[in-house]
Coordinates of C-alpha atoms in Angstrom, one line a residue:
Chain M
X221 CA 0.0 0.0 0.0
X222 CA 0.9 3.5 -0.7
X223 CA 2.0 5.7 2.2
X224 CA 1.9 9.5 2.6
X225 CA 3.5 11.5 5.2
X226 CA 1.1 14.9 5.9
X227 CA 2.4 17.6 8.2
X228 CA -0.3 20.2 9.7
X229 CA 1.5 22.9 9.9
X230 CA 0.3 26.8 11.3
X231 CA -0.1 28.6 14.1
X232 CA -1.7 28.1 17.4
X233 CA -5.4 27.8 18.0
X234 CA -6.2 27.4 14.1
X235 CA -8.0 24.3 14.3
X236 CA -5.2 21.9 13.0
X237 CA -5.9 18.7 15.7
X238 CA -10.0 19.9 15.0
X239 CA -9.3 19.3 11.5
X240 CA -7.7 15.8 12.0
X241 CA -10.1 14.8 13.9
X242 CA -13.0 15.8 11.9
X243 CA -11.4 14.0 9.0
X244 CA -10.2 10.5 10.8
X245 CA -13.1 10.0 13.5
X246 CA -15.5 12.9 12.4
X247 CA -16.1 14.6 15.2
X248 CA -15.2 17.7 16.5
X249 CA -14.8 18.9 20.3
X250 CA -15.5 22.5 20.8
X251 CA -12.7 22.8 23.9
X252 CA -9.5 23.9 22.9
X253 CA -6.6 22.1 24.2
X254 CA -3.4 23.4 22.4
X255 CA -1.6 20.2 21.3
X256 CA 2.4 19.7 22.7
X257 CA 4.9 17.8 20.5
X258 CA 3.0 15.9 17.5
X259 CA -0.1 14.1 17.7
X260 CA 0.0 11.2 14.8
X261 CA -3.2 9.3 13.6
X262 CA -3.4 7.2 10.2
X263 CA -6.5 7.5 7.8
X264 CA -6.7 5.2 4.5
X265 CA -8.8 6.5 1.5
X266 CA -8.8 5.2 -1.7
X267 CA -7.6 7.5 -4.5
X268 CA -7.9 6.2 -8.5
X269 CA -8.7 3.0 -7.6
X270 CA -5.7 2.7 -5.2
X271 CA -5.4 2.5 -1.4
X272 CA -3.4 5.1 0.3
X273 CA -2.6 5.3 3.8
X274 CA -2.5 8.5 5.4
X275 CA -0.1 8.8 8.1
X276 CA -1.1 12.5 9.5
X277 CA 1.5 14.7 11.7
X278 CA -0.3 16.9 13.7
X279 CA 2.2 19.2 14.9
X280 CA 2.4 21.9 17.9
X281 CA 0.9 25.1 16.8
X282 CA 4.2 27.5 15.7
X283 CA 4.9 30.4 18.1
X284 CA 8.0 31.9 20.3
X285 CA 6.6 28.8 23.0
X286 CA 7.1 26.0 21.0
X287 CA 8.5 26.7 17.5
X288 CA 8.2 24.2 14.6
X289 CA 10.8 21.4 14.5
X290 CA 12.3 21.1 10.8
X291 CA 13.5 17.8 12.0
X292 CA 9.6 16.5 12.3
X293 CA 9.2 17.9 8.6
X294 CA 11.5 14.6 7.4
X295 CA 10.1 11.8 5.0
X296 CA 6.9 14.5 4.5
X297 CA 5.3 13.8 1.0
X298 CA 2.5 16.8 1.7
X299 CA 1.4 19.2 4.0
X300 CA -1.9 21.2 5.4
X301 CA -0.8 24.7 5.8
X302 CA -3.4 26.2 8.3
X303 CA -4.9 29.8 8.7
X304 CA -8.1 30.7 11.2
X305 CA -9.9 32.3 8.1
X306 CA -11.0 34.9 11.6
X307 CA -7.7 35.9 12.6
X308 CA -5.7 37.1 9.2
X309 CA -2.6 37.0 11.3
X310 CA -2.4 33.7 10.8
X311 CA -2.4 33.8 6.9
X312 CA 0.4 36.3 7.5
X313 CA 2.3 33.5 9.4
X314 CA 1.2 30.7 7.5
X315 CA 3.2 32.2 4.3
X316 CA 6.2 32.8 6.4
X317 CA 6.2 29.1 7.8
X318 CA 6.0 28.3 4.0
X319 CA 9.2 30.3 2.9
X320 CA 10.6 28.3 6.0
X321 CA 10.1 25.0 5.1
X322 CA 11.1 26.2 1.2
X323 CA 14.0 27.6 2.9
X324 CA 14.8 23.7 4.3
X325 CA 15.2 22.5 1.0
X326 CA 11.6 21.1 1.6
X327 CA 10.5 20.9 -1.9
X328 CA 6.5 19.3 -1.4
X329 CA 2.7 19.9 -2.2
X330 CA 0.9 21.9 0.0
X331 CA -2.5 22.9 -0.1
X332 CA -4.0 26.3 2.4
X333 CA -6.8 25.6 4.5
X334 CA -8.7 28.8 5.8
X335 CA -10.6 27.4 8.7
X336 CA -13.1 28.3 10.6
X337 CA -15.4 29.2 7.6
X338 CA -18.4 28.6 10.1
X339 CA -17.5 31.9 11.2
X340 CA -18.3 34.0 8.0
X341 CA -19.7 37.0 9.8
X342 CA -16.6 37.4 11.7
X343 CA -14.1 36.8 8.6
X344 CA -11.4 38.4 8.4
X345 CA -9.4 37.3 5.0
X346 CA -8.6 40.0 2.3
X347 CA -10.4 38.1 -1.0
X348 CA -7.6 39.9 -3.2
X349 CA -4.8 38.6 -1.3
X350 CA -6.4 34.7 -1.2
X351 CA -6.9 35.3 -5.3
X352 CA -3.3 36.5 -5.6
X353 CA -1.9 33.6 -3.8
X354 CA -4.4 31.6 -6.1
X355 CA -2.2 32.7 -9.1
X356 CA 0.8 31.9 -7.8
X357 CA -0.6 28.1 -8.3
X358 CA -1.7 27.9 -5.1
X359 CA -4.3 25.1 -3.3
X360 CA -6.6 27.2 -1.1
X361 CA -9.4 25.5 0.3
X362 CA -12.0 27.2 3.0
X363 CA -13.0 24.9 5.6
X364 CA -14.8 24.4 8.9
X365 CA -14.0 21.3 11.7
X366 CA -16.8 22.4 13.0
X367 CA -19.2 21.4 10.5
X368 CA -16.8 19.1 8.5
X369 CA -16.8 21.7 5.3
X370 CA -14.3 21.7 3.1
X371 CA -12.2 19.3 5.1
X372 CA -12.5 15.8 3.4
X373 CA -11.5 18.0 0.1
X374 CA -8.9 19.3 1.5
X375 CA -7.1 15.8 2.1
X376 CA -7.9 14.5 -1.1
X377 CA -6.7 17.4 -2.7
X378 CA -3.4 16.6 -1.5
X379 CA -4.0 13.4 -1.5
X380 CA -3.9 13.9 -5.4
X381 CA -0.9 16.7 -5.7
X382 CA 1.5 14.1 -3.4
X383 CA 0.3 11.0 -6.3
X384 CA 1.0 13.4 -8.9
X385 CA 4.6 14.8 -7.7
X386 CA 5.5 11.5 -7.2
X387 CA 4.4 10.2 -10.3
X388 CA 6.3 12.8 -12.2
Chain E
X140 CA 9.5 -10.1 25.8
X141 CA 12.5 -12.4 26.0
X142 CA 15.9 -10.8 27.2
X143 CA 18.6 -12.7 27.7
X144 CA 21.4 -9.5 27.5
X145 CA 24.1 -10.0 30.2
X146 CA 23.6 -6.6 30.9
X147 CA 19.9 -6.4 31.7
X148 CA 20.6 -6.1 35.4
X149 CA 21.6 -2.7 35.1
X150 CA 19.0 -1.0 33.4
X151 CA 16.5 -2.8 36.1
X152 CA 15.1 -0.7 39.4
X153 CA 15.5 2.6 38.7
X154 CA 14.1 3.0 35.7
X155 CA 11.6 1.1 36.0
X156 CA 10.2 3.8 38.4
X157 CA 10.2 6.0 35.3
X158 CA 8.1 3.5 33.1
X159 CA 11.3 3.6 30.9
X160 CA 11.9 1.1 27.9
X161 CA 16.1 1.2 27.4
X162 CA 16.9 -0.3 24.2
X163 CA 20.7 -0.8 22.6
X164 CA 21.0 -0.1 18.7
X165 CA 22.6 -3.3 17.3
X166 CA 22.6 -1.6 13.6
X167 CA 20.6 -1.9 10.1
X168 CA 17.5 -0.3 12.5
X169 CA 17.6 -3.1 15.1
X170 CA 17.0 -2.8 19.2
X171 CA 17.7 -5.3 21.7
X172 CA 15.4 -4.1 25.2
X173 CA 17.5 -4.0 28.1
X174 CA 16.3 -5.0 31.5
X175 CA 12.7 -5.4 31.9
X176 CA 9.9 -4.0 29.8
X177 CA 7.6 -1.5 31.5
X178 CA 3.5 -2.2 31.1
X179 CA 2.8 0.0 28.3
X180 CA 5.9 -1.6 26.1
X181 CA 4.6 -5.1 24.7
X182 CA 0.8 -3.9 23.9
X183 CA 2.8 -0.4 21.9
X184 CA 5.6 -2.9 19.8
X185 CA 3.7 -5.6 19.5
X186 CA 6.7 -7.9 20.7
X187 CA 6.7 -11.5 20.4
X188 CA 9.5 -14.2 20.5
X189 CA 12.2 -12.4 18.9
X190 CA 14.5 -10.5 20.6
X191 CA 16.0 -7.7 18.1
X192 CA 12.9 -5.0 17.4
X193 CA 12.4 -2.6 14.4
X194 CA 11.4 0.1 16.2
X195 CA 10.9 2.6 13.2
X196 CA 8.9 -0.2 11.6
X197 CA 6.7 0.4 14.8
X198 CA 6.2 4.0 15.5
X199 CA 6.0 6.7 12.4
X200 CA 7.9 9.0 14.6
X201 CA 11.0 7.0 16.3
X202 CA 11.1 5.9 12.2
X203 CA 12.1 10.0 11.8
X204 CA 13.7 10.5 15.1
X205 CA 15.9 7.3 14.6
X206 CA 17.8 8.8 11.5
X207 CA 18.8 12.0 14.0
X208 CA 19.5 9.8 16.9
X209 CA 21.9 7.7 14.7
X210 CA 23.6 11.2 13.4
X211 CA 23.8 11.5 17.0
X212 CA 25.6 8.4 18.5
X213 CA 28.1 9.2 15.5
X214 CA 29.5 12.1 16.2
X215 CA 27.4 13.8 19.2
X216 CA 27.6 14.4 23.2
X217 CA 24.9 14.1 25.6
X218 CA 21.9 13.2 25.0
X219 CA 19.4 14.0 22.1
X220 CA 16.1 14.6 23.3
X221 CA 12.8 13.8 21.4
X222 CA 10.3 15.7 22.8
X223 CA 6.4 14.3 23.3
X224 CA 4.7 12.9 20.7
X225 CA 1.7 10.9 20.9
X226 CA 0.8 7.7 18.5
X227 CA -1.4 4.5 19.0
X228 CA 0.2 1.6 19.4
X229 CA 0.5 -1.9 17.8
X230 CA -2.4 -2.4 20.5
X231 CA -4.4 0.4 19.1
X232 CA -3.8 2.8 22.4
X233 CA -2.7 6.2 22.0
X234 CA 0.2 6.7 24.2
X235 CA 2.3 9.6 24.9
X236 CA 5.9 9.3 25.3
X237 CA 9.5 10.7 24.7
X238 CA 12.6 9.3 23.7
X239 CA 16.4 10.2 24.2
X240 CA 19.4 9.0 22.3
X241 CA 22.7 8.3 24.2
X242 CA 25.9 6.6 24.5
X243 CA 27.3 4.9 27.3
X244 CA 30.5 3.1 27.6
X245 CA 30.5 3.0 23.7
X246 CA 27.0 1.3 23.9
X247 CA 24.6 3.4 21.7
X248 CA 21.6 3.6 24.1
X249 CA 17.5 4.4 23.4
X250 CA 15.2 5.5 26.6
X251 CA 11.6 5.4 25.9
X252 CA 9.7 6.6 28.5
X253 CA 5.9 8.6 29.1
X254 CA 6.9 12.5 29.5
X255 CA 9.1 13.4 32.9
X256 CA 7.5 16.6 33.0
X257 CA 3.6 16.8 34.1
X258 CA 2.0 17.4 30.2
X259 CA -0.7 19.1 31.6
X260 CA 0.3 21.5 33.8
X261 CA 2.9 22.2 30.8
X262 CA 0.0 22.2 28.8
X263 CA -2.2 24.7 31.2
X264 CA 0.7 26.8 31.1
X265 CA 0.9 27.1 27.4
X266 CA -2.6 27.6 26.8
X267 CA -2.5 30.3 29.1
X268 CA 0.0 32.2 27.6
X269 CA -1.7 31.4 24.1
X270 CA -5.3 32.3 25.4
X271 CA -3.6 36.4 26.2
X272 CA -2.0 36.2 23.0
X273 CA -5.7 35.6 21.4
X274 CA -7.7 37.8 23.4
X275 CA -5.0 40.8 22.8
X276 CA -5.4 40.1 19.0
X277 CA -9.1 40.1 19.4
X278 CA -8.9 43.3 21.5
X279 CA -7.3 44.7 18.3
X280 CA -9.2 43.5 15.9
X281 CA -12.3 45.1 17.7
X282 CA -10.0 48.8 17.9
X283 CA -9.8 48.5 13.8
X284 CA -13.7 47.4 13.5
X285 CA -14.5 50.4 16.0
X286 CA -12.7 52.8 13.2
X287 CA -13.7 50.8 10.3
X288 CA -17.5 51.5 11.9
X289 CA -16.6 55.2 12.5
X290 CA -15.7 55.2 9.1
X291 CA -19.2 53.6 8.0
X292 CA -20.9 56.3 10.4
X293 CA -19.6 59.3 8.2
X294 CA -20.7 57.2 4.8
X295 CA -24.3 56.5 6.5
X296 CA -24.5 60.4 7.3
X297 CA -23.5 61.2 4.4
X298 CA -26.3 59.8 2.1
X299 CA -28.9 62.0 3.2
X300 CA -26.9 65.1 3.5
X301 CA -26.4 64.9 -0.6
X302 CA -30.4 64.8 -0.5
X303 CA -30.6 67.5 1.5
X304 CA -27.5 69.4 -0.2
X305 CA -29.3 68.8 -4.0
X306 CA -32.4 69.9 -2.9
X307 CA -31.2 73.6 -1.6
X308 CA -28.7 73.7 -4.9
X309 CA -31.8 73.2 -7.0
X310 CA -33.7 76.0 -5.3
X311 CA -30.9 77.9 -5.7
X312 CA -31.5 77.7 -9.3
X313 CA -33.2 80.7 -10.9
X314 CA -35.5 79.1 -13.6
X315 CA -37.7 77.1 -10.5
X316 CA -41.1 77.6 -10.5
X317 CA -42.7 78.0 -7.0
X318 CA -44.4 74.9 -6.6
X319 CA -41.1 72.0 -7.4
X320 CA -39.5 74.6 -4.7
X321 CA -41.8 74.0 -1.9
X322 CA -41.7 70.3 -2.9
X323 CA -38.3 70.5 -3.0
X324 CA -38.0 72.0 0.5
X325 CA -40.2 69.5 1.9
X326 CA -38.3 66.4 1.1
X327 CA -35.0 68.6 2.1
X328 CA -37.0 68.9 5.5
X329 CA -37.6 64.9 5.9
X330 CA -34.3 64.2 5.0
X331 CA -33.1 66.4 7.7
X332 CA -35.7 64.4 9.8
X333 CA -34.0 60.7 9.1
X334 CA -30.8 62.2 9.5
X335 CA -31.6 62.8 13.2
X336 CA -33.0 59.7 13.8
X337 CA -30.0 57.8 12.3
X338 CA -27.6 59.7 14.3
X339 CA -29.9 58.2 17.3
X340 CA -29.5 55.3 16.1
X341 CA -26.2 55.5 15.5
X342 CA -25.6 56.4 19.5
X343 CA -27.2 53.5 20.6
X344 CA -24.9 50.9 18.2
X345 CA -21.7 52.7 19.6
X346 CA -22.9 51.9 23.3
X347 CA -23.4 47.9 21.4
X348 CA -22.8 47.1 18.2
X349 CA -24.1 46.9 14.9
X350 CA -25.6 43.8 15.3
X351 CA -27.9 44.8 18.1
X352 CA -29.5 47.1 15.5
X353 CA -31.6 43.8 14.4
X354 CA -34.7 44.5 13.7
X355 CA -37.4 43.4 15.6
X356 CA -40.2 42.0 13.4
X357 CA -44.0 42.8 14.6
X358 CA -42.9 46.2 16.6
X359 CA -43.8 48.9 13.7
X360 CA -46.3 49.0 11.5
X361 CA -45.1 46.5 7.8
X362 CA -44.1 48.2 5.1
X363 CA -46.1 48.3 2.0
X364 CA -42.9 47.8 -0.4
X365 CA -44.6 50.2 -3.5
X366 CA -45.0 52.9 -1.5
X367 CA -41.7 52.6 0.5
X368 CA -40.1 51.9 -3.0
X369 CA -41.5 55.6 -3.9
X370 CA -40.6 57.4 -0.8
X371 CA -37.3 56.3 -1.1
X372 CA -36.5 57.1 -4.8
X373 CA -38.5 60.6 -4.4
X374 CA -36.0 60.8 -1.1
X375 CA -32.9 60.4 -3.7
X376 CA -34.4 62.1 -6.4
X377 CA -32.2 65.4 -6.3
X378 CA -29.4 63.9 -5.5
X379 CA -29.9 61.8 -8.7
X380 CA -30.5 64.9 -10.7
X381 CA -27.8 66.5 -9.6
X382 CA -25.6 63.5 -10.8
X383 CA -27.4 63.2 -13.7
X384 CA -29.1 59.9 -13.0
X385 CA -32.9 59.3 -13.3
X386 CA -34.4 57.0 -10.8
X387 CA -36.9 55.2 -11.4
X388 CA -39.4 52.4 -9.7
X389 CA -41.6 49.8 -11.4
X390 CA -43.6 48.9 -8.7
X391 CA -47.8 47.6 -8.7
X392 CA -50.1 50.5 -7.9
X393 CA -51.6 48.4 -4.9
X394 CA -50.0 47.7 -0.9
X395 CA -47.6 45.1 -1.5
X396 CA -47.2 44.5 2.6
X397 CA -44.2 42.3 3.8
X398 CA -42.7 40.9 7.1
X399 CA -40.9 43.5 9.0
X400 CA -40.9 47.4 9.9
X401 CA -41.2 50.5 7.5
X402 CA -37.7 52.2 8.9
X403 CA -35.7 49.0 8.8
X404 CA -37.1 48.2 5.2
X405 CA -36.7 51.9 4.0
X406 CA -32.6 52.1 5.5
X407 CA -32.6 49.1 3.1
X408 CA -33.7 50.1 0.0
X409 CA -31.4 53.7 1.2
X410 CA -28.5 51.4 1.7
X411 CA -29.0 49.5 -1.9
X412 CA -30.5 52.4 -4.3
X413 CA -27.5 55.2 -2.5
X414 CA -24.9 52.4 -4.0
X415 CA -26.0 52.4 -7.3
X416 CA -26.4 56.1 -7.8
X417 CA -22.8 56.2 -6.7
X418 CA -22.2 54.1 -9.5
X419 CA -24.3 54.5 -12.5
X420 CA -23.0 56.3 -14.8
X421 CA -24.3 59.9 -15.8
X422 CA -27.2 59.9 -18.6
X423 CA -28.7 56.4 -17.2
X424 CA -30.9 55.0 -14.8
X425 CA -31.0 53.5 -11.4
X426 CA -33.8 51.5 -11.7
X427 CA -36.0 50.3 -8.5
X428 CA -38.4 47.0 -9.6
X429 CA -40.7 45.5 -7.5
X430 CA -42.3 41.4 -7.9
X431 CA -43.8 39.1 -6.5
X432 CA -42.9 36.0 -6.9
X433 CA -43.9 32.4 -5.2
X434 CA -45.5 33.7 -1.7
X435 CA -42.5 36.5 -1.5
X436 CA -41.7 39.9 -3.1
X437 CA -38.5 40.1 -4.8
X438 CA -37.2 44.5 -4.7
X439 CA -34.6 44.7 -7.6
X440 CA -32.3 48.0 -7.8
X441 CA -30.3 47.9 -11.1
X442 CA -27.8 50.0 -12.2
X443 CA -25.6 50.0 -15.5
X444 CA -22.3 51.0 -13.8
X445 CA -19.1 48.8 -13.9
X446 CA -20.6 45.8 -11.6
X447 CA -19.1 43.9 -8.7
X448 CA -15.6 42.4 -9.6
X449 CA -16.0 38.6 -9.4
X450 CA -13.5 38.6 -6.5
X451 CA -15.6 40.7 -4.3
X452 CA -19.2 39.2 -5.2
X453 CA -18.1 36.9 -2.1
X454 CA -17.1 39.4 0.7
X455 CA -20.1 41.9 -0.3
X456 CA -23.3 41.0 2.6
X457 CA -20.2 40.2 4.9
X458 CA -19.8 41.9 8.3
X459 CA -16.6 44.9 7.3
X460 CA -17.1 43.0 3.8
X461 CA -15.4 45.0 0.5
X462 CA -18.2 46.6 -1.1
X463 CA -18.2 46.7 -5.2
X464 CA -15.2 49.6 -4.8
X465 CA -13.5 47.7 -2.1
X466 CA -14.3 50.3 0.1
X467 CA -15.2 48.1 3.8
X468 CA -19.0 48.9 5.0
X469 CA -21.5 47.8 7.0
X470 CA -24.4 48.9 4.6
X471 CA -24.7 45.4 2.7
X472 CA -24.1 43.6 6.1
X473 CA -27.2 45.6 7.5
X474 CA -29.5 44.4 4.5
X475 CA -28.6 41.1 5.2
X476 CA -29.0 40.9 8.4
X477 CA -32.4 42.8 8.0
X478 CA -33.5 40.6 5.3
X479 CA -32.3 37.2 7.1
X480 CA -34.1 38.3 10.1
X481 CA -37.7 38.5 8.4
X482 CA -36.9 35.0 6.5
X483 CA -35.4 36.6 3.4
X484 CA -32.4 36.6 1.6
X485 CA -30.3 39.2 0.1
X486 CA -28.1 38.3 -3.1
X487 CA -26.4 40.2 -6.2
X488 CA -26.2 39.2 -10.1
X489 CA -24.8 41.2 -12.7
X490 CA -27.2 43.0 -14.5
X491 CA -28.4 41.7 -18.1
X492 CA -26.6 44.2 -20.9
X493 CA -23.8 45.3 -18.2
X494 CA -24.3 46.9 -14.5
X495 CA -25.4 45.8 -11.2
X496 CA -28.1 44.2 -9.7
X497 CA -29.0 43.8 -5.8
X498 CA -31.9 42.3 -4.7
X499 CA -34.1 41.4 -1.7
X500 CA -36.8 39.2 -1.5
X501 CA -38.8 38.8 1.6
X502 CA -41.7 37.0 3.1
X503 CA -45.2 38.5 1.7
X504 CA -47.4 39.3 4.9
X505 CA -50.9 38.1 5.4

């Protein structure tokens, strides 16, 4: 069977272990408990016919407390780079943890989840700036754990970039 | 598990307090345990009969961890530390542990163990310092919406004081006959009139917010959409002229009633026909049409100016959304919320031949 390493990858409090969860189990826990060192959980779906297991890195949210380790970034085939589509500081730092993990020689797919769409009246995202980052080629999915939209798309869509890289 | 090292004795007592697995690295990604396995060991590794373990064939994470710990016995000092990670087990558990790499008497040493540190007062501590981090950003967030609303304030003002301003530049023009310049005075006086009460109303969302402005459905008299769709575009007329618009409203003769209040309903059509006089262009029409259709009534205001940008047709009914100039308002958000609050629905199309079009549609009463 195929297997894919995915990092989630963002800053704290952006719904990354929500997200995980939603997707594997399909639940979601409104109580926020900001995840230490990695979390991993597998998920298998089936993409062209094909069975691929998932094995999903949740790691710590980045910030001055815990800051991301490069080191857990090794043998990654993908990553979810997460943004609280509410708090646009987190897009801000979502493109710098990108040009960090470019900067590491890190050379994978990656496709932009803007979570927390449940939240529309509270959104804070700049439409321009998502369509901009759109044509630089870039994956950028809205999604909500919450209500599980967006999310299943999200992994698939990677799902598909990773098969694809490594195809090539 | 089976262990028959020599040196098992060692690694016996003490850490076994710590719940600590101590492995040796025998090369090509093989462990031999040392000393007795704690509880959580055989149900994580799935150990049977055989003494040497694949622990990266194991664990996802001591598979990434192993390559630095082997960099480490090589040519490092000390120990190299893991840090927490949590992963089910062979068993199916989810366990949390930590792992440090170290050499001792030239023997190249693993300890597994749960976390030294208590994870959750670590983790209470963390979250605290995370949940100020939040509620400062969401302190500032609310500054910027406070100016982005001050901002809105001035725009709201603003629409009737260009009714009232066309009005008195019109009289001031000498070929006016007497009788368009009392008419003309008297809708300057009743814009004067809604301009007080918005700047009540306007006190009472600074001591909330905008969303306590909802509207309260049964409290006023309903609005009878024909006439209200008059009042209004007789409200903007002058302002129209004066930009050389026409505006005009196709609307049945008879009450058209909805759900909801005559103010509310009016500050929306205000809201949506003051937008596309700003941008129709000079020499056409704002146009104001009036439906029904399936049990509601569907109020249309067209215009033939530019349109919404695709980008922005998202953001627009948004709370601080980007309206068609990408100018941030709360105008849209209000007809939404209106509209939503009756059982209607708010949306925007682009107009057939080139322009904009908004409409409402709302519940038909009785």
């Amino acid at each position: 069977m195929i297997q894919k390493k995915i990092c989630m990858i963002g800053s704290p409090a952006v719904g990354k272990t929500s997200l995980v969860r939603r997707y594997v189990e399909g639940v979601f826990t409104d109580e926020y408990l900001t995840t230490i060192g990695v979390k991993i959980d597998r998920k298998t779906l089936k993409h062209g016919g094909q069975d691929v297991n998932l094995i999903l890195w949740d790691l710590a949210g980045d910030d001055a407390f815990q800051p991301l380790k490069t080191s857990y970034l090794r043998g990654m085939s993908g990553y979810l780079l997460v943004a609280d589509g509410t708090r646009r500081s987190t897009l801000e730092h979502a493109l710098q943890l990108q040009q960090r993990i470019e900067e590491a020689h890190v050379d994978v797919p990656f496709v932009v989840l803007l979570n927390k769409h449940d939240l529309l009246d509270e959104w804070d995202i700049d439409e321009e700036f998502v369509q901009a980052l759109r044509g630089r080629g870039w994956d950028i999915i809205e999604s909500s754990a919450l209500v599980g939209f967006g999310v299943e798309e999200a992994f698939a869509q990677l799902t598909a970039r990773m098969l694809t890289t490594a195809a090539a | 598990m089976d262990v028959s090292s020599p040196s098992k004795s060692i690694f016996d007592g003490p850490l076994m307090l710590y719940d600590a697995a101590v492995l040796e690295y025998k090369g090509g990604g093989q462990f031999v345990l040392l000393g007795e396995a704690p509880g959580w060991f055989d149900g994580y590794f799935s150990t049977g009969s055989d003494d040497r373990l694949n622990l990266g064939d194991h664990s996802a994470f001591l598979n990434v961890f192993l390559l630095d710990a082997e960099q480490h016995w090589s040519e490092g000092e000390g120990r190299l530390q893991s840090g927490p990670w949590t992963e089910a087990g062979a068993d199916g558990r989810a366990v949390t542990l930590e792992a440090s790499a170290m050499e001792l008497d030239g023997r190249k040493l693993l300890l597994i163990a749960p976390p030294t540190l208590n994870l959750d007062a670590v983790q209470q501590l963390l979250q605290s310092a995370r949940d100020e981090h939040l509620s400062r950003e969401r302190e500032r967030k609310d500054v910027e919406q406070r100016e982005v609303l001050l901002h809105c304030i001035v725009h709201d003002l603003s629409n009737p004081l260009s009714g009232l301003k066309g009005s008195l530049q019109l009289l001031a023009e000498d070929n006016l006959v007497q009788r368009d310049g009392t008419e003309l005075l008297e809708i300057a006086t009743r814009q004067v009139d809604r301009m007080q009460t918005q700047i009540r109303a306007i006190l009472d969302a600074f001591r909330a917010d905008v969303a306590n402005q909802l509207p309260t459905a049964g409290q006023h008299a309903p609005p009878d959409v024909s006439e209200s769709s008059r009042a209004v575009a007789e409200a903007l007329s002058p302002a129209a002229r004066l930009a050389g618009l026409e505006i005009v409203v196709d609307a049945p003769d008879e009450p058209l009633l909805i759900v909801g209040d005559r103010d509310k309903f009016q500050r929306v059509l205000f809201n949506l026909a003051g937008n596309a006089l700003r941008y129709g262009p000079s020499g056409t029409s704002v146009r104001v049409i009036v439906q029904e259709k399936n049990g509601e009534v569907e109020i249309a205001v067209e215009d033939e100016g530019p349109g919404v940008p695709s980008e922005r047709i998202g953001t627009l009914f948004k709370r601080f959304g980007k309206g068609p100039d990408g100018q941030t308002g709360l105008g849209l958000y209000f007809c939404r919320i209106t509209a939503e609050h009756w059982g209607g629905s708010v949306g925007y199309s682009p107009r057939e031949g080139g322009g904009a079009r908004f409409w409402v549609r709302l519940p038909r009463r009785g």
